[in-house]
Amino acid sequence: MNVDHIGIATQRIDDSLAFWRDALGLEVTATEDVTEQGVRVAMLPLGDTRVELLEPLSEDSPVGKFLQKRGPGVHHIAVRVADICATLARLKENGTRLIDETPRRGAGGCLVAFVHPTSANGVLLELVQHD
Amino acid sequence: MNVDHIGIATQRIDDSLAFWRDALGLEVTATEDVTEQGVRVAMLPLGDTRVELLEPLSEDSPVGKFLQKRGPGVHHIAVRVADICATLARLKENGTRLIDETPRRGAGGCLVAFVHPTSANGVLLELVQHD
């Protein structure tokens, strides 16, 4: 397991880059619109993981609602696992509340599933299995 | 640069371990009371980084206040840098608001400094320089 990425909710990616890129020195390697999640994602590698800046494409998207409720900040933590189905089975066995009981396709063809924050200390946790 | 750790505020570490250790499968390698910050820290390595579960030792500690205001969840993200003074100088030059203008001693003899969330997209960002 490893941290795949840290998703950070932001009103406008362009404004956020003043800190993450210009001040801290990270580089934007890709930007992608994930229309089914209603979010624009800028990817900034950071060692073996990356920061993902998340800008809502609409106010009623998950990130749009998060911003209205909590304001900008860490939206989710994504953990890379070798076998997402085995991980989900173990979590379920331990009584973990899952948002996705079975994995779905994420960006770049990955398999992803979310754990509910009530089971993970208030953290929205994403599991990611790369091909 | 790399992600050094992800600090997660929790009411009780023992309760949180039901998820992070027992369900997700991480291991607690150390627990430490950082009395000057009023916090108990459990360290759970995760790939090249680690999860730090943070339990307040008193209600008026920084993590205690965070829990009252926001509830459990991601408290801070720590980024490992090679030269913390150079990083702080660059951030300052770019107009970043710093909590610590000069580094101080953190756990294990590291040098640490915090960036104010208003400058980092709502994220409380810790810079860490290991010896």
PDB file of C-alpha atoms in Angstrom:
ATOM      1  CA  MET A   1       0.000   0.000   0.000  1.00  0.00           C
ATOM      2  CA  ASN A   2       1.032   3.565  -0.587  1.00  0.00           C
ATOM      3  CA  VAL A   3      -0.590   6.997  -0.696  1.00  0.00           C
ATOM      4  CA  ASP A   4      -1.699   7.388  -4.306  1.00  0.00           C
ATOM      5  CA  HIS A   5      -2.742  11.027  -4.028  1.00  0.00           C
ATOM      6  CA  ILE A   6      -4.145  13.706  -1.749  1.00  0.00           C
ATOM      7  CA  GLY A   7      -7.236  15.420  -3.150  1.00  0.00           C
ATOM      8  CA  ILE A   8      -7.579  19.091  -2.219  1.00  0.00           C
ATOM      9  CA  ALA A   9     -10.821  20.966  -2.871  1.00  0.00           C
ATOM     10  CA  THR A  10     -10.309  24.425  -4.315  1.00  0.00           C
ATOM     11  CA  GLN A  11     -12.598  27.107  -5.766  1.00  0.00           C
ATOM     12  CA  ARG A  12     -10.261  27.731  -8.707  1.00  0.00           C
ATOM     13  CA  ILE A  13      -7.229  25.660  -9.670  1.00  0.00           C
ATOM     14  CA  ASP A  14      -5.622  28.707 -11.313  1.00  0.00           C
ATOM     15  CA  ASP A  15      -5.678  30.608  -8.005  1.00  0.00           C
ATOM     16  CA  SER A  16      -4.356  27.618  -6.033  1.00  0.00           C
ATOM     17  CA  LEU A  17      -1.332  27.280  -8.278  1.00  0.00           C
ATOM     18  CA  ALA A  18       0.079  30.483  -6.794  1.00  0.00           C
ATOM     19  CA  PHE A  19       0.871  28.386  -3.732  1.00  0.00           C
ATOM     20  CA  TRP A  20       1.365  24.769  -4.827  1.00  0.00           C
ATOM     21  CA  ARG A  21       3.273  25.519  -8.037  1.00  0.00           C
ATOM     22  CA  ASP A  22       4.757  28.990  -7.796  1.00  0.00           C
ATOM     23  CA  ALA A  23       5.614  29.105  -4.077  1.00  0.00           C
ATOM     24  CA  LEU A  24       6.104  25.451  -3.083  1.00  0.00           C
ATOM     25  CA  GLY A  25       7.650  24.473  -6.423  1.00  0.00           C
ATOM     26  CA  LEU A  26       5.489  21.522  -7.534  1.00  0.00           C
ATOM     27  CA  GLU A  27       4.819  21.001 -11.231  1.00  0.00           C
ATOM     28  CA  VAL A  28       1.472  20.420 -12.946  1.00  0.00           C
ATOM     29  CA  THR A  29       1.915  17.344 -15.136  1.00  0.00           C
ATOM     30  CA  ALA A  30      -1.709  16.909 -16.254  1.00  0.00           C
ATOM     31  CA  THR A  31      -5.146  18.476 -16.020  1.00  0.00           C
ATOM     32  CA  GLU A  32      -8.275  16.434 -16.639  1.00  0.00           C
ATOM     33  CA  ASP A  33     -12.028  17.023 -16.550  1.00  0.00           C
ATOM     34  CA  VAL A  34     -13.783  14.089 -14.896  1.00  0.00           C
ATOM     35  CA  THR A  35     -17.266  15.024 -16.081  1.00  0.00           C
ATOM     36  CA  GLU A  36     -19.106  12.170 -14.355  1.00  0.00           C
ATOM     37  CA  GLN A  37     -17.783  13.455 -11.008  1.00  0.00           C
ATOM     38  CA  GLY A  38     -18.257  17.077 -12.063  1.00  0.00           C
ATOM     39  CA  VAL A  39     -14.671  17.967 -11.283  1.00  0.00           C
ATOM     40  CA  ARG A  40     -11.540  19.364 -12.952  1.00  0.00           C
ATOM     41  CA  VAL A  41      -8.357  17.782 -11.617  1.00  0.00           C
ATOM     42  CA  ALA A  42      -4.806  19.169 -11.768  1.00  0.00           C
ATOM     43  CA  MET A  43      -2.116  16.633 -10.905  1.00  0.00           C
ATOM     44  CA  LEU A  44       1.092  17.729  -9.182  1.00  0.00           C
ATOM     45  CA  PRO A  45       3.524  14.884  -8.405  1.00  0.00           C
ATOM     46  CA  LEU A  46       5.086  15.023  -4.939  1.00  0.00           C
ATOM     47  CA  GLY A  47       7.667  12.279  -4.392  1.00  0.00           C
ATOM     48  CA  ASP A  48       5.965   8.904  -4.828  1.00  0.00           C
ATOM     49  CA  THR A  49       2.516  10.402  -4.488  1.00  0.00           C
ATOM     50  CA  ARG A  50       0.815  13.522  -5.835  1.00  0.00           C
ATOM     51  CA  VAL A  51      -1.373  16.440  -4.906  1.00  0.00           C
ATOM     52  CA  GLU A  52      -4.621  16.627  -6.879  1.00  0.00           C
ATOM     53  CA  LEU A  53      -6.238  20.052  -6.945  1.00  0.00           C
ATOM     54  CA  LEU A  54      -9.997  19.626  -7.419  1.00  0.00           C
ATOM     55  CA  GLU A  55     -12.145  22.381  -8.907  1.00  0.00           C
ATOM     56  CA  PRO A  56     -15.908  21.766  -9.158  1.00  0.00           C
ATOM     57  CA  LEU A  57     -17.476  21.990 -12.624  1.00  0.00           C
ATOM     58  CA  SER A  58     -20.823  22.757 -10.991  1.00  0.00           C
ATOM     59  CA  GLU A  59     -22.086  23.777  -7.549  1.00  0.00           C
ATOM     60  CA  ASP A  60     -24.074  20.572  -7.034  1.00  0.00           C
ATOM     61  CA  SER A  61     -21.102  18.268  -7.730  1.00  0.00           C
ATOM     62  CA  PRO A  62     -19.552  16.417  -4.762  1.00  0.00           C
ATOM     63  CA  VAL A  63     -16.618  18.848  -4.577  1.00  0.00           C
ATOM     64  CA  GLY A  64     -18.954  21.826  -5.077  1.00  0.00           C
ATOM     65  CA  LYS A  65     -21.067  20.717  -2.111  1.00  0.00           C
ATOM     66  CA  PHE A  66     -17.967  20.031  -0.019  1.00  0.00           C
ATOM     67  CA  LEU A  67     -16.735  23.590  -0.655  1.00  0.00           C
ATOM     68  CA  GLN A  68     -20.078  25.085   0.370  1.00  0.00           C
ATOM     69  CA  LYS A  69     -20.100  23.066   3.586  1.00  0.00           C
ATOM     70  CA  ARG A  70     -16.436  23.034   4.646  1.00  0.00           C
ATOM     71  CA  GLY A  71     -14.576  25.477   2.423  1.00  0.00           C
ATOM     72  CA  PRO A  72     -11.285  24.665   0.697  1.00  0.00           C
ATOM     73  CA  GLY A  73      -9.040  21.986   2.176  1.00  0.00           C
ATOM     74  CA  VAL A  74      -8.239  18.286   2.060  1.00  0.00           C
ATOM     75  CA  HIS A  75     -11.161  16.529   0.356  1.00  0.00           C
ATOM     76  CA  HIS A  76      -9.926  12.938   0.294  1.00  0.00           C
ATOM     77  CA  ILE A  77      -6.901  10.692   0.722  1.00  0.00           C
ATOM     78  CA  ALA A  78      -6.351   7.953  -1.850  1.00  0.00           C
ATOM     79  CA  VAL A  79      -4.485   4.767  -0.964  1.00  0.00           C
ATOM     80  CA  ARG A  80      -3.089   2.464  -3.641  1.00  0.00           C
ATOM     81  CA  VAL A  81      -3.748  -1.218  -2.981  1.00  0.00           C
ATOM     82  CA  ALA A  82      -2.691  -4.327  -4.886  1.00  0.00           C
ATOM     83  CA  ASP A  83      -6.086  -6.051  -4.852  1.00  0.00           C
ATOM     84  CA  ILE A  84      -9.028  -3.709  -4.342  1.00  0.00           C
ATOM     85  CA  CYS A  85     -11.611  -6.516  -4.150  1.00  0.00           C
ATOM     86  CA  ALA A  86      -9.678  -8.278  -1.396  1.00  0.00           C
ATOM     87  CA  THR A  87      -9.296  -4.979   0.488  1.00  0.00           C
ATOM     88  CA  LEU A  88     -13.032  -4.223   0.197  1.00  0.00           C
ATOM     89  CA  ALA A  89     -13.877  -7.736   1.402  1.00  0.00           C
ATOM     90  CA  ARG A  90     -11.608  -7.343   4.454  1.00  0.00           C
ATOM     91  CA  LEU A  91     -13.041  -3.908   5.262  1.00  0.00           C
ATOM     92  CA  LYS A  92     -16.595  -5.214   4.987  1.00  0.00           C
ATOM     93  CA  GLU A  93     -15.754  -8.174   7.213  1.00  0.00           C
ATOM     94  CA  ASN A  94     -14.533  -5.656   9.809  1.00  0.00           C
ATOM     95  CA  GLY A  95     -17.797  -3.725   9.686  1.00  0.00           C
ATOM     96  CA  THR A  96     -16.465  -0.743   7.678  1.00  0.00           C
ATOM     97  CA  ARG A  97     -19.124   1.390   5.997  1.00  0.00           C
ATOM     98  CA  LEU A  98     -18.387   1.579   2.274  1.00  0.00           C
ATOM     99  CA  ILE A  99     -19.652   4.119  -0.264  1.00  0.00           C
ATOM    100  CA  ASP A 100     -18.759   1.685  -3.070  1.00  0.00           C
ATOM    101  CA  GLU A 101     -19.222  -1.985  -2.211  1.00  0.00           C
ATOM    102  CA  THR A 102     -17.747  -2.925  -5.589  1.00  0.00           C
ATOM    103  CA  PRO A 103     -15.014  -1.011  -7.426  1.00  0.00           C
ATOM    104  CA  ARG A 104     -15.783   1.280 -10.357  1.00  0.00           C
ATOM    105  CA  ARG A 105     -13.628   2.776 -13.126  1.00  0.00           C
ATOM    106  CA  GLY A 106     -11.719   5.891 -12.128  1.00  0.00           C
ATOM    107  CA  ALA A 107      -9.377   8.236 -13.987  1.00  0.00           C
ATOM    108  CA  GLY A 108      -6.836   6.526 -16.242  1.00  0.00           C
ATOM    109  CA  GLY A 109      -8.662   3.179 -16.145  1.00  0.00           C
ATOM    110  CA  CYS A 110      -7.932   2.537 -12.452  1.00  0.00           C
ATOM    111  CA  LEU A 111     -10.368   0.685 -10.243  1.00  0.00           C
ATOM    112  CA  VAL A 112     -11.526   2.862  -7.348  1.00  0.00           C
ATOM    113  CA  ALA A 113     -13.861   2.613  -4.354  1.00  0.00           C
ATOM    114  CA  PHE A 114     -14.616   5.028  -1.524  1.00  0.00           C
ATOM    115  CA  VAL A 115     -14.818   4.267   2.193  1.00  0.00           C
ATOM    116  CA  HIS A 116     -17.374   6.327   4.131  1.00  0.00           C
ATOM    117  CA  PRO A 117     -15.825   8.984   6.426  1.00  0.00           C
ATOM    118  CA  THR A 118     -17.892   7.737   9.380  1.00  0.00           C
ATOM    119  CA  SER A 119     -15.819   4.544   9.330  1.00  0.00           C
ATOM    120  CA  ALA A 120     -12.444   6.210   8.691  1.00  0.00           C
ATOM    121  CA  ASN A 121     -12.117   8.883  11.375  1.00  0.00           C
ATOM    122  CA  GLY A 122     -13.829  11.556   9.333  1.00  0.00           C
ATOM    123  CA  VAL A 123     -11.505  10.942   6.383  1.00  0.00           C
ATOM    124  CA  LEU A 124     -13.011  10.321   2.945  1.00  0.00           C
ATOM    125  CA  LEU A 125     -10.729   7.467   1.900  1.00  0.00           C
ATOM    126  CA  GLU A 126     -10.394   6.332  -1.710  1.00  0.00           C
ATOM    127  CA  LEU A 127      -8.922   2.944  -2.558  1.00  0.00           C
ATOM    128  CA  VAL A 128      -7.168   2.739  -5.927  1.00  0.00           C
ATOM    129  CA  GLN A 129      -5.949  -0.278  -7.848  1.00  0.00           C
ATOM    130  CA  HIS A 130      -3.778   0.494 -10.865  1.00  0.00           C
ATOM    131  CA  ASP A 131      -3.749  -1.847 -13.842  1.00  0.00           C
TER     132      ASP A 131
ATOM    133  CA  MET B   1      10.130  16.564  -1.651  1.00  0.00           C
ATOM    134  CA  ASN B   2       7.839  13.826  -0.471  1.00  0.00           C
ATOM    135  CA  VAL B   3       4.826  13.462   1.791  1.00  0.00           C
ATOM    136  CA  ASP B   4       6.323  12.822   5.230  1.00  0.00           C
ATOM    137  CA  HIS B   5       3.041  12.021   6.958  1.00  0.00           C
ATOM    138  CA  ILE B   6      -0.682  12.717   7.074  1.00  0.00           C
ATOM    139  CA  GLY B   7      -1.916  13.839  10.493  1.00  0.00           C
ATOM    140  CA  ILE B   8      -5.437  12.725  11.373  1.00  0.00           C
ATOM    141  CA  ALA B   9      -7.263  14.169  14.387  1.00  0.00           C
ATOM    142  CA  THR B  10      -9.087  11.579  16.443  1.00  0.00           C
ATOM    143  CA  GLN B  11     -10.894  11.603  19.793  1.00  0.00           C
ATOM    144  CA  ARG B  12      -9.242   8.365  20.880  1.00  0.00           C
ATOM    145  CA  ILE B  13      -6.409   6.548  19.110  1.00  0.00           C
ATOM    146  CA  ASP B  14      -7.566   3.223  20.537  1.00  0.00           C
ATOM    147  CA  ASP B  15     -10.959   3.584  18.847  1.00  0.00           C
ATOM    148  CA  SER B  16      -9.413   4.674  15.526  1.00  0.00           C
ATOM    149  CA  LEU B  17      -7.232   1.591  15.353  1.00  0.00           C
ATOM    150  CA  ALA B  18     -10.334  -0.501  14.653  1.00  0.00           C
ATOM    151  CA  PHE B  19     -10.225   1.005  11.170  1.00  0.00           C
ATOM    152  CA  TRP B  20      -6.623   1.918  10.356  1.00  0.00           C
ATOM    153  CA  ARG B  21      -4.983  -1.149  11.923  1.00  0.00           C
ATOM    154  CA  ASP B  22      -7.579  -3.902  12.186  1.00  0.00           C
ATOM    155  CA  ALA B  23      -9.581  -3.251   9.011  1.00  0.00           C
ATOM    156  CA  LEU B  24      -7.113  -1.546   6.638  1.00  0.00           C
ATOM    157  CA  GLY B  25      -4.123  -3.542   7.875  1.00  0.00           C
ATOM    158  CA  LEU B  26      -1.619  -0.833   8.808  1.00  0.00           C
ATOM    159  CA  GLU B  27       0.747  -1.419  11.724  1.00  0.00           C
ATOM    160  CA  VAL B  28       1.472   0.882  14.652  1.00  0.00           C
ATOM    161  CA  THR B  29       5.249   1.188  14.873  1.00  0.00           C
ATOM    162  CA  ALA B  30       5.445   3.866  17.577  1.00  0.00           C
ATOM    163  CA  THR B  31       3.342   5.944  19.928  1.00  0.00           C
ATOM    164  CA  GLU B  32       4.677   9.169  21.394  1.00  0.00           C
ATOM    165  CA  ASP B  33       3.348  11.910  23.690  1.00  0.00           C
ATOM    166  CA  VAL B  34       4.389  15.321  22.360  1.00  0.00           C
ATOM    167  CA  THR B  35       3.583  17.218  25.548  1.00  0.00           C
ATOM    168  CA  GLU B  36       4.511  20.686  24.253  1.00  0.00           C
ATOM    169  CA  GLN B  37       1.867  20.271  21.522  1.00  0.00           C
ATOM    170  CA  GLY B  38      -0.539  18.524  23.915  1.00  0.00           C
ATOM    171  CA  VAL B  39      -0.918  15.542  21.651  1.00  0.00           C
ATOM    172  CA  ARG B  40      -0.440  11.773  21.627  1.00  0.00           C
ATOM    173  CA  VAL B  41       0.741  10.466  18.246  1.00  0.00           C
ATOM    174  CA  ALA B  42       0.474   6.924  16.871  1.00  0.00           C
ATOM    175  CA  MET B  43       2.588   6.293  13.766  1.00  0.00           C
ATOM    176  CA  LEU B  44       1.411   3.875  11.086  1.00  0.00           C
ATOM    177  CA  PRO B  45       3.764   3.567   8.091  1.00  0.00           C
ATOM    178  CA  LEU B  46       2.011   3.537   4.706  1.00  0.00           C
ATOM    179  CA  GLY B  47       4.432   2.991   1.833  1.00  0.00           C
ATOM    180  CA  ASP B  48       7.014   5.787   1.854  1.00  0.00           C
ATOM    181  CA  THR B  49       4.908   7.949   4.107  1.00  0.00           C
ATOM    182  CA  ARG B  50       2.815   7.337   7.230  1.00  0.00           C
ATOM    183  CA  VAL B  51      -0.488   8.034   8.860  1.00  0.00           C
ATOM    184  CA  GLU B  52      -0.216   9.801  12.212  1.00  0.00           C
ATOM    185  CA  LEU B  53      -3.255   9.433  14.453  1.00  0.00           C
ATOM    186  CA  LEU B  54      -3.442  12.456  16.762  1.00  0.00           C
ATOM    187  CA  GLU B  55      -5.252  12.312  20.097  1.00  0.00           C
ATOM    188  CA  PRO B  56      -5.409  15.503  22.173  1.00  0.00           C
ATOM    189  CA  LEU B  57      -3.976  15.360  25.695  1.00  0.00           C
ATOM    190  CA  SER B  58      -6.231  18.284  26.680  1.00  0.00           C
ATOM    191  CA  GLU B  59      -9.245  20.080  25.234  1.00  0.00           C
ATOM    192  CA  ASP B  60      -7.388  23.372  24.787  1.00  0.00           C
ATOM    193  CA  SER B  61      -4.531  21.846  22.783  1.00  0.00           C
ATOM    194  CA  PRO B  62      -4.409  22.608  19.024  1.00  0.00           C
ATOM    195  CA  VAL B  63      -5.820  19.172  18.123  1.00  0.00           C
ATOM    196  CA  GLY B  64      -8.422  19.414  20.917  1.00  0.00           C
ATOM    197  CA  LYS B  65      -9.653  22.740  19.521  1.00  0.00           C
ATOM    198  CA  PHE B  66      -9.635  21.384  15.967  1.00  0.00           C
ATOM    199  CA  LEU B  67     -11.851  18.470  17.056  1.00  0.00           C
ATOM    200  CA  GLN B  68     -14.324  20.801  18.750  1.00  0.00           C
ATOM    201  CA  LYS B  69     -14.539  22.988  15.646  1.00  0.00           C
ATOM    202  CA  ARG B  70     -14.347  20.477  12.780  1.00  0.00           C
ATOM    203  CA  GLY B  71     -14.651  16.997  14.250  1.00  0.00           C
ATOM    204  CA  PRO B  72     -12.318  14.132  13.385  1.00  0.00           C
ATOM    205  CA  GLY B  73     -10.543  14.156  10.026  1.00  0.00           C
ATOM    206  CA  VAL B  74      -7.348  15.229   8.290  1.00  0.00           C
ATOM    207  CA  HIS B  75      -5.599  17.755  10.538  1.00  0.00           C
ATOM    208  CA  HIS B  76      -2.447  18.451   8.539  1.00  0.00           C
ATOM    209  CA  ILE B  77      -0.256  17.268   5.686  1.00  0.00           C
ATOM    210  CA  ALA B  78       3.495  17.168   6.249  1.00  0.00           C
ATOM    211  CA  VAL B  79       5.935  17.534   3.363  1.00  0.00           C
ATOM    212  CA  ARG B  80       9.570  16.516   3.700  1.00  0.00           C
ATOM    213  CA  VAL B  81      12.011  19.027   2.222  1.00  0.00           C
ATOM    214  CA  ALA B  82      15.785  18.957   1.876  1.00  0.00           C
ATOM    215  CA  ASP B  83      16.421  22.503   3.124  1.00  0.00           C
ATOM    216  CA  ILE B  84      13.642  23.916   5.278  1.00  0.00           C
ATOM    217  CA  CYS B  85      15.222  27.374   5.553  1.00  0.00           C
ATOM    218  CA  ALA B  86      15.495  27.697   1.776  1.00  0.00           C
ATOM    219  CA  THR B  87      11.885  26.545   1.394  1.00  0.00           C
ATOM    220  CA  LEU B  88      10.651  29.044   3.995  1.00  0.00           C
ATOM    221  CA  ALA B  89      12.600  31.821   2.287  1.00  0.00           C
ATOM    222  CA  ARG B  90      11.035  30.971  -1.099  1.00  0.00           C
ATOM    223  CA  LEU B  91       7.537  30.784   0.394  1.00  0.00           C
ATOM    224  CA  LYS B  92       7.984  34.134   2.121  1.00  0.00           C
ATOM    225  CA  GLU B  93       9.260  35.686  -1.087  1.00  0.00           C
ATOM    226  CA  ASN B  94       6.034  34.498  -2.756  1.00  0.00           C
ATOM    227  CA  GLY B  95       3.878  36.141  -0.098  1.00  0.00           C
ATOM    228  CA  THR B  96       2.925  32.914   1.724  1.00  0.00           C
ATOM    229  CA  ARG B  97       1.596  33.403   5.258  1.00  0.00           C
ATOM    230  CA  LEU B  98       3.712  31.335   7.657  1.00  0.00           C
ATOM    231  CA  ILE B  99       2.848  30.192  11.170  1.00  0.00           C
ATOM    232  CA  ASP B 100       6.555  29.597  11.838  1.00  0.00           C
ATOM    233  CA  GLU B 101       8.901  32.020  10.105  1.00  0.00           C
ATOM    234  CA  THR B 102      11.867  30.043  11.417  1.00  0.00           C
ATOM    235  CA  PRO B 103      11.973  26.263  11.941  1.00  0.00           C
ATOM    236  CA  ARG B 104      11.636  24.709  15.367  1.00  0.00           C
ATOM    237  CA  ARG B 105      12.459  21.245  16.769  1.00  0.00           C
ATOM    238  CA  GLY B 106       9.797  18.619  16.120  1.00  0.00           C
ATOM    239  CA  ALA B 107       9.488  14.933  17.037  1.00  0.00           C
ATOM    240  CA  GLY B 108      12.666  12.880  16.623  1.00  0.00           C
ATOM    241  CA  GLY B 109      14.876  15.960  16.336  1.00  0.00           C
ATOM    242  CA  CYS B 110      13.467  17.063  12.971  1.00  0.00           C
ATOM    243  CA  LEU B 111      13.189  20.704  12.017  1.00  0.00           C
ATOM    244  CA  VAL B 112       9.570  21.668  11.351  1.00  0.00           C
ATOM    245  CA  ALA B 113       7.589  24.766  10.368  1.00  0.00           C
ATOM    246  CA  PHE B 114       3.903  25.271   9.611  1.00  0.00           C
ATOM    247  CA  VAL B 115       2.370  27.183   6.709  1.00  0.00           C
ATOM    248  CA  HIS B 116      -0.914  28.958   7.475  1.00  0.00           C
ATOM    249  CA  PRO B 117      -3.999  27.316   5.902  1.00  0.00           C
ATOM    250  CA  THR B 118      -5.118  30.647   4.418  1.00  0.00           C
ATOM    251  CA  SER B 119      -2.103  30.498   2.102  1.00  0.00           C
ATOM    252  CA  ALA B 120      -2.353  26.770   1.279  1.00  0.00           C
ATOM    253  CA  ASN B 121      -5.943  26.236   0.097  1.00  0.00           C
ATOM    254  CA  GLY B 122      -7.270  25.588   3.568  1.00  0.00           C
ATOM    255  CA  VAL B 123      -4.628  22.933   4.208  1.00  0.00           C
ATOM    256  CA  LEU B 124      -2.513  23.133   7.361  1.00  0.00           C
ATOM    257  CA  LEU B 125       0.844  22.291   5.794  1.00  0.00           C
ATOM    258  CA  GLU B 126       3.858  21.221   7.833  1.00  0.00           C
ATOM    259  CA  LEU B 127       7.347  21.346   6.383  1.00  0.00           C
ATOM    260  CA  VAL B 128       9.780  18.783   7.796  1.00  0.00           C
ATOM    261  CA  GLN B 129      13.535  18.535   7.403  1.00  0.00           C
ATOM    262  CA  HIS B 130      15.073  15.312   8.677  1.00  0.00           C
ATOM    263  CA  ASP B 131      18.639  15.292   9.965  1.00  0.00           C
TER     264      ASP B 131
END
